[in-house]
């Protein structure tokens, strides 16, 4: 492999990890469910402590030079 092809390969790999994979992650799975503590029984009384929160994440911007991403989160649904 020539030095130019090695640099190009390294650049493409780095670029894919910095930009393409986060974009695929945020647009491929925009809704995540989070569950806290299942039903609990204390003194014969059943408490339903289940909470489901549906979140949506939107990628606002990504800065390659500073290696930062700005993501806007919003709650779509809550129980």
Tab-separated table of N, CA and C in Angstrom, residues 4-76:
chain	number	residue	atom	x	y	z
A	4	UNK	N	-0.179	7.326	0.338
A	4	UNK	CA	-1.417	8.069	0.071
A	4	UNK	C	-2.646	7.208	0.316
A	5	UNK	N	-2.591	5.954	-0.089
A	5	UNK	CA	-3.752	5.088	0.114
A	5	UNK	C	-3.952	4.782	1.598
A	6	UNK	N	-2.866	4.698	2.360
A	6	UNK	CA	-2.991	4.494	3.807
A	6	UNK	C	-3.644	5.696	4.474
A	7	UNK	N	-3.228	6.888	4.064
A	7	UNK	CA	-3.814	8.112	4.619
A	7	UNK	C	-5.287	8.199	4.238
A	8	UNK	N	-5.606	7.882	3.003
A	8	UNK	CA	-6.998	7.918	2.557
A	8	UNK	C	-7.842	6.908	3.321
A	9	UNK	N	-7.314	5.717	3.531
A	9	UNK	CA	-8.038	4.687	4.284
A	9	UNK	C	-8.272	5.135	5.726
A	10	UNK	N	-7.262	5.706	6.345
A	10	UNK	CA	-7.385	6.202	7.720
A	10	UNK	C	-8.398	7.340	7.790
A	11	UNK	N	-8.365	8.236	6.817
A	11	UNK	CA	-9.291	9.365	6.786
A	11	UNK	C	-10.732	8.892	6.626
A	12	UNK	N	-10.970	7.968	5.719
A	12	UNK	CA	-12.325	7.464	5.489
A	12	UNK	C	-12.842	6.725	6.716
A	13	UNK	N	-12.006	5.927	7.345
A	13	UNK	CA	-12.414	5.213	8.557
A	13	UNK	C	-12.744	6.185	9.680
A	14	UNK	N	-11.906	7.175	9.888
A	14	UNK	CA	-12.157	8.171	10.934
A	14	UNK	C	-13.424	8.958	10.644
A	15	UNK	N	-13.614	9.345	9.408
A	15	UNK	CA	-14.802	10.098	9.021
A	15	UNK	C	-16.068	9.282	9.238
A	16	UNK	N	-16.009	7.993	8.938
A	16	UNK	CA	-17.197	7.160	9.125
A	16	UNK	C	-17.557	7.023	10.600
A	17	UNK	N	-16.568	6.914	11.480
A	17	UNK	CA	-16.860	6.807	12.909
A	17	UNK	C	-17.358	8.122	13.485
A	18	UNK	N	-16.884	9.243	12.972
A	18	UNK	CA	-17.265	10.541	13.519
A	18	UNK	C	-18.622	11.006	13.005
A	19	UNK	N	-18.923	10.764	11.740
A	19	UNK	CA	-20.139	11.325	11.151
A	19	UNK	C	-21.195	10.272	10.834
A	20	UNK	N	-20.856	9.270	10.061
A	20	UNK	CA	-21.871	8.373	9.534
A	20	UNK	C	-22.514	7.490	10.594
A	21	UNK	N	-21.737	6.922	11.502
A	21	UNK	CA	-22.317	6.045	12.510
A	21	UNK	C	-23.231	6.781	13.480
A	22	UNK	N	-22.881	7.995	13.971
A	22	UNK	CA	-23.856	8.718	14.805
A	22	UNK	C	-25.131	9.089	14.053
A	23	UNK	N	-25.014	9.438	12.780
A	23	UNK	CA	-26.211	9.764	12.002
A	23	UNK	C	-27.085	8.533	11.846
A	24	UNK	N	-26.492	7.404	11.542
A	24	UNK	CA	-27.266	6.162	11.428
A	24	UNK	C	-27.901	5.808	12.762
A	25	UNK	N	-27.171	6.010	13.861
A	25	UNK	CA	-27.709	5.702	15.189
A	25	UNK	C	-28.911	6.582	15.506
A	26	UNK	N	-28.799	7.901	15.295
A	26	UNK	CA	-29.875	8.811	15.679
A	26	UNK	C	-31.087	8.695	14.771
A	27	UNK	N	-30.887	8.445	13.486
A	27	UNK	CA	-32.028	8.323	12.598
A	27	UNK	C	-32.543	6.895	12.509
A	28	UNK	N	-31.723	5.925	12.837
A	28	UNK	CA	-32.154	4.530	12.794
A	28	UNK	C	-32.936	4.112	14.013
A	29	UNK	N	-32.642	4.712	15.152
A	29	UNK	CA	-33.345	4.376	16.396
A	29	UNK	C	-33.698	5.660	17.142
A	30	UNK	N	-34.623	6.475	16.605
A	30	UNK	CA	-34.905	7.759	17.242
A	30	UNK	C	-35.733	7.667	18.513
A	31	UNK	N	-36.401	6.543	18.738
A	31	UNK	CA	-37.247	6.415	19.923
A	31	UNK	C	-36.665	5.330	20.817
A	32	UNK	N	-36.408	5.686	22.068
A	32	UNK	CA	-35.865	4.739	23.029
A	32	UNK	C	-36.811	4.650	24.219
A	33	UNK	N	-37.028	3.440	24.711
A	33	UNK	CA	-37.881	3.245	25.879
A	33	UNK	C	-37.015	2.975	27.094
A	34	UNK	N	-37.400	3.541	28.208
A	34	UNK	CA	-36.660	3.388	29.450
A	34	UNK	C	-37.634	2.920	30.512
A	35	UNK	N	-37.364	1.806	31.142
A	35	UNK	CA	-38.259	1.241	32.143
A	35	UNK	C	-37.560	1.217	33.486
A	36	UNK	N	-38.265	1.664	34.534
A	36	UNK	CA	-37.719	1.700	35.884
A	36	UNK	C	-38.543	0.772	36.772
A	37	UNK	N	-37.918	-0.050	37.546
A	37	UNK	CA	-38.468	-0.896	38.601
A	37	UNK	C	-39.806	-1.550	38.223
A	38	UNK	N	-39.843	-2.866	38.155
A	38	UNK	CA	-41.102	-3.559	37.874
A	38	UNK	C	-42.047	-3.507	39.075
A	39	UNK	N	-43.202	-4.163	38.929
A	39	UNK	CA	-44.192	-4.183	40.017
A	39	UNK	C	-43.585	-4.756	41.292
A	40	UNK	N	-43.889	-4.125	42.418
A	40	UNK	CA	-43.357	-4.527	43.714
A	40	UNK	C	-44.519	-4.819	44.646
A	41	UNK	N	-44.420	-5.904	45.426
A	41	UNK	CA	-45.451	-6.239	46.404
A	41	UNK	C	-44.871	-6.079	47.799
A	42	UNK	N	-45.509	-5.207	48.603
A	42	UNK	CA	-45.095	-4.987	49.985
A	42	UNK	C	-46.325	-5.069	50.880
A	43	UNK	N	-46.245	-5.884	51.920
A	43	UNK	CA	-47.347	-6.058	52.869
A	43	UNK	C	-48.646	-6.459	52.174
A	44	UNK	N	-48.535	-7.264	51.126
A	44	UNK	CA	-49.716	-7.747	50.424
A	44	UNK	C	-50.323	-6.752	49.458
A	45	UNK	N	-49.726	-5.571	49.307
A	45	UNK	CA	-50.239	-4.554	48.393
A	45	UNK	C	-49.283	-4.455	47.203
A	46	UNK	N	-49.857	-4.519	46.005
A	46	UNK	CA	-49.045	-4.451	44.791
A	46	UNK	C	-48.933	-2.998	44.327
A	47	UNK	N	-47.702	-2.550	44.175
A	47	UNK	CA	-47.447	-1.197	43.692
A	47	UNK	C	-46.901	-1.284	42.271
A	48	UNK	N	-47.491	-0.511	41.404
A	48	UNK	CA	-47.022	-0.475	40.025
A	48	UNK	C	-46.088	0.719	39.859
A	49	UNK	N	-44.798	0.458	39.960
A	49	UNK	CA	-43.797	1.519	39.838
A	49	UNK	C	-43.148	1.520	38.462
A	50	UNK	N	-43.882	1.088	37.486
A	50	UNK	CA	-43.318	1.032	36.142
A	50	UNK	C	-43.489	2.374	35.466
A	51	UNK	N	-42.427	2.862	34.936
A	51	UNK	CA	-42.453	4.133	34.221
A	51	UNK	C	-41.852	3.917	32.842
A	52	UNK	N	-42.604	4.295	31.828
A	52	UNK	CA	-42.088	4.238	30.461
A	52	UNK	C	-41.994	5.658	29.943
A	53	UNK	N	-40.827	6.007	29.486
A	53	UNK	CA	-40.589	7.325	28.922
A	53	UNK	C	-40.126	7.129	27.484
A	54	UNK	N	-40.838	7.743	26.560
A	54	UNK	CA	-40.466	7.675	25.158
A	54	UNK	C	-39.771	8.980	24.788
A	55	UNK	N	-38.533	8.870	24.350
A	55	UNK	CA	-37.734	10.041	24.006
A	55	UNK	C	-37.490	10.094	22.506
A	56	UNK	N	-37.308	11.311	22.013
A	56	UNK	CA	-36.932	11.496	20.619
A	56	UNK	C	-35.675	12.355	20.589
A	57	UNK	N	-34.691	11.921	19.827
A	57	UNK	CA	-33.435	12.665	19.709
A	57	UNK	C	-33.267	13.138	18.274
A	58	UNK	N	-32.925	14.415	18.128
A	58	UNK	CA	-32.702	14.998	16.809
A	58	UNK	C	-31.276	15.548	16.773
A	59	UNK	N	-30.516	15.111	15.807
A	59	UNK	CA	-29.154	15.609	15.638
A	59	UNK	C	-29.222	16.996	15.016
A	60	UNK	N	-28.804	18.010	15.770
A	60	UNK	CA	-28.873	19.393	15.309
A	60	UNK	C	-27.630	19.743	14.497
A	61	UNK	N	-26.456	19.446	15.042
A	61	UNK	CA	-25.228	19.743	14.310
A	61	UNK	C	-24.099	18.850	14.801
A	62	UNK	N	-23.099	18.706	13.951
A	62	UNK	CA	-21.898	17.948	14.306
A	62	UNK	C	-20.690	18.735	13.811
A	63	UNK	N	-19.747	18.979	14.707
A	63	UNK	CA	-18.537	19.720	14.367
A	63	UNK	C	-17.356	18.751	14.398
A	64	UNK	N	-16.781	18.501	13.236
A	64	UNK	CA	-15.695	17.533	13.133
A	64	UNK	C	-14.427	18.049	13.812
A	65	UNK	N	-14.132	19.312	13.641
A	65	UNK	CA	-12.883	19.858	14.179
A	65	UNK	C	-12.852	19.847	15.702
A	66	UNK	N	-13.978	20.152	16.342
A	66	UNK	CA	-14.029	20.153	17.806
A	66	UNK	C	-14.505	18.817	18.366
A	67	UNK	N	-14.886	17.908	17.497
A	67	UNK	CA	-15.386	16.579	17.886
A	67	UNK	C	-16.573	16.702	18.831
A	68	UNK	N	-17.539	17.548	18.450
A	68	UNK	CA	-18.742	17.736	19.263
A	68	UNK	C	-19.985	17.533	18.412
A	69	UNK	N	-21.048	17.137	19.084
A	69	UNK	CA	-22.354	16.990	18.448
A	69	UNK	C	-23.384	17.677	19.331
A	70	UNK	N	-24.358	18.335	18.716
A	70	UNK	CA	-25.456	18.953	19.446
A	70	UNK	C	-26.707	18.142	19.133
A	71	UNK	N	-27.333	17.629	20.200
A	71	UNK	CA	-28.516	16.789	20.053
A	71	UNK	C	-29.655	17.435	20.823
A	72	UNK	N	-30.823	17.494	20.215
A	72	UNK	CA	-32.007	18.047	20.865
A	72	UNK	C	-32.896	16.888	21.308
A	73	UNK	N	-33.149	16.807	22.616
A	73	UNK	CA	-33.960	15.736	23.182
A	73	UNK	C	-35.348	16.261	23.500
A	74	UNK	N	-36.368	15.435	23.306
A	74	UNK	CA	-37.724	15.796	23.717
A	74	UNK	C	-38.443	14.540	24.193
A	75	UNK	N	-39.336	14.724	25.160
A	75	UNK	CA	-40.128	13.621	25.695
A	75	UNK	C	-41.402	13.534	24.872
A	76	UNK	N	-41.621	12.389	24.222
A	76	UNK	CA	-42.818	12.207	23.417
A	76	UNK	C	-43.989	11.698	24.242
